Amino acid sequence: MDDGGGESSGAIAPRRRIAAKGRPLEDPRCAGCRQLAMLRALRRAGLVVAGGLGCEPPNPVDPDGPPSRVVRVAGAVEALVRPGALVAESRALALLAVVDRGPHRAAAVEGALAAAGARVVRVPAGVSAADAEKIVSEALARGAVALVALAECARREAVSPPLTIEPARCNRCGACLGLGCVALSDPGGDAMSIDPARCVGCGQCAPLCRGGAIHRL
């Protein structure tokens, strides 16, 4: 699933970087967020995010949307304080996902949700985009599953050398933009672009590149 526009009248129209629900669109401190792959997987499964990560304000829910396509996203604190209410609320929805910082809290969150009657599946910290999609797909097939995805905040991790895009190998498919990273954009030229001032070198975008154009400087 590519995001954004395409080409028209011979001119190259810039593709739009998707706003990762639960993450700010323009906050440079959130480049390299370890939850971008998880949020991408939820979008690609056709789910609408209700609620939000523990570090972000909650997202409103479309009242006209079908509950079967809604994923209730919550932070770790909410899952620990009101696990019963969360599990009850999510029973009519497609999925419950606790997505937040602090992997050290995973066992406590899982225990609280399990005690409230949820079937819990742990998402490995820093899961790849491909594995995240597989986990979400399997959870939707099982039904009534609570995904617990806790990872270290990117703002606390060491910054690696930034990545760059080799224009000759970029086919402008837009797959990298689907990650929702603030360092990625489409300037509308021959290739996508990575802002070296924002890129933290996490490398999450590289496996998504169909042309193998993304590499380190």
Short mmCIF file of C-alpha atoms in Angstrom, two decimals, residues 112-211:
data_model
loop_
_atom_site.label_atom_id
_atom_site.label_comp_id
_atom_site.label_asym_id
_atom_site.label_seq_id
_atom_site.Cartn_x
_atom_site.Cartn_y
_atom_site.Cartn_z
CA ALA A 112 -2.96 -7.18 34.07
CA LEU A 113 -4.62 -7.77 30.70
CA ALA A 114 -4.54 -11.55 31.09
CA ALA A 115 -6.16 -11.26 34.52
CA ALA A 116 -8.92 -9.19 32.89
CA GLY A 117 -9.60 -12.01 30.44
CA ALA A 118 -7.58 -11.02 27.39
CA ARG A 119 -5.49 -13.37 25.28
CA VAL A 120 -2.18 -11.55 25.16
CA VAL A 121 0.45 -11.61 22.41
CA ARG A 122 3.75 -9.85 23.02
CA VAL A 123 5.25 -7.90 20.11
CA PRO A 124 9.07 -7.96 20.24
CA ALA A 125 10.65 -4.58 20.94
CA GLY A 126 11.84 -3.01 17.71
CA VAL A 127 9.87 -5.44 15.54
CA SER A 128 10.48 -5.15 11.79
CA ALA A 129 7.77 -3.87 9.45
CA ALA A 130 7.33 -7.29 7.87
CA ASP A 131 7.07 -9.11 11.19
CA ALA A 132 4.67 -6.50 12.56
CA GLU A 133 2.33 -7.07 9.63
CA LYS A 134 2.44 -10.81 10.21
CA ILE A 135 1.69 -10.42 13.92
CA VAL A 136 -1.26 -8.12 13.27
CA SER A 137 -2.64 -10.41 10.57
CA GLU A 138 -2.45 -13.45 12.85
CA ALA A 139 -4.04 -11.53 15.74
CA LEU A 140 -6.97 -10.46 13.57
CA ALA A 141 -7.47 -14.04 12.45
CA ARG A 142 -7.59 -15.26 16.07
CA GLY A 143 -9.89 -12.50 17.33
CA ALA A 144 -10.10 -10.93 20.81
CA VAL A 145 -6.34 -10.66 21.14
CA ALA A 146 -4.45 -7.96 23.03
CA LEU A 147 -1.14 -7.03 21.44
CA VAL A 148 1.47 -5.64 23.82
CA ALA A 149 4.14 -3.66 21.98
CA LEU A 150 6.51 -1.83 24.31
CA ALA A 151 9.83 -0.48 23.06
CA GLU A 152 12.45 1.99 24.17
CA CYS A 153 11.76 5.60 23.21
CA ALA A 154 13.85 6.72 20.25
CA ARG A 155 14.66 9.95 22.07
CA ARG A 156 16.66 7.93 24.60
CA GLU A 157 18.65 5.93 22.07
CA ALA A 158 22.02 6.87 20.63
CA VAL A 159 21.86 8.49 17.21
CA SER A 160 23.57 6.61 14.37
CA PRO A 161 24.89 8.14 11.14
CA PRO A 162 21.99 9.21 8.90
CA LEU A 163 20.86 7.26 5.87
CA THR A 164 20.57 8.60 2.35
CA ILE A 165 18.69 7.71 -0.82
CA GLU A 166 20.60 6.96 -4.03
CA PRO A 167 18.56 8.76 -6.72
CA ALA A 168 19.59 6.41 -9.52
CA ARG A 169 18.07 3.44 -7.68
CA CYS A 170 14.93 5.10 -6.30
CA ASN A 171 11.84 4.28 -8.38
CA ARG A 172 9.60 6.61 -6.37
CA CYS A 173 7.27 3.81 -5.32
CA GLY A 174 6.51 5.60 -2.06
CA ALA A 175 6.85 2.50 0.12
CA CYS A 176 9.30 4.23 2.46
CA LEU A 177 6.84 7.08 3.11
CA GLY A 178 4.35 4.56 4.47
CA LEU A 179 6.51 4.26 7.58
CA GLY A 180 5.45 7.75 8.59
CA CYS A 181 8.94 8.82 9.66
CA VAL A 182 9.46 12.57 9.92
CA ALA A 183 12.88 12.28 8.23
CA LEU A 184 11.39 10.95 4.98
CA SER A 185 9.72 13.11 2.35
CA ASP A 186 9.10 13.44 -1.37
CA PRO A 187 10.41 16.72 -2.80
CA GLY A 188 8.84 15.89 -6.15
CA GLY A 189 12.07 15.33 -8.07
CA ASP A 190 13.72 12.14 -9.27
CA ALA A 191 13.83 10.46 -5.87
CA MET A 192 12.52 10.45 -2.33
CA SER A 193 14.56 12.32 0.26
CA ILE A 194 15.94 11.72 3.75
CA ASP A 195 16.66 14.78 5.84
CA PRO A 196 20.10 14.16 7.40
CA ALA A 197 19.31 16.63 10.17
CA ARG A 198 16.33 14.56 11.26
CA CYS A 199 17.40 11.01 10.44
CA VAL A 200 18.64 9.10 13.48
CA GLY A 201 19.98 6.20 11.43
CA CYS A 202 17.58 3.58 12.81
CA GLY A 203 17.38 1.83 9.44
CA GLN A 204 13.68 0.92 9.62
CA CYS A 205 13.03 2.36 6.18
CA ALA A 206 15.76 0.45 4.33
CA PRO A 207 13.96 -2.94 4.12
CA LEU A 208 10.90 -1.20 2.65
CA CYS A 209 12.85 0.20 -0.30
CA ARG A 210 12.03 -1.89 -3.36
CA GLY A 211 14.98 -0.54 -5.32
#
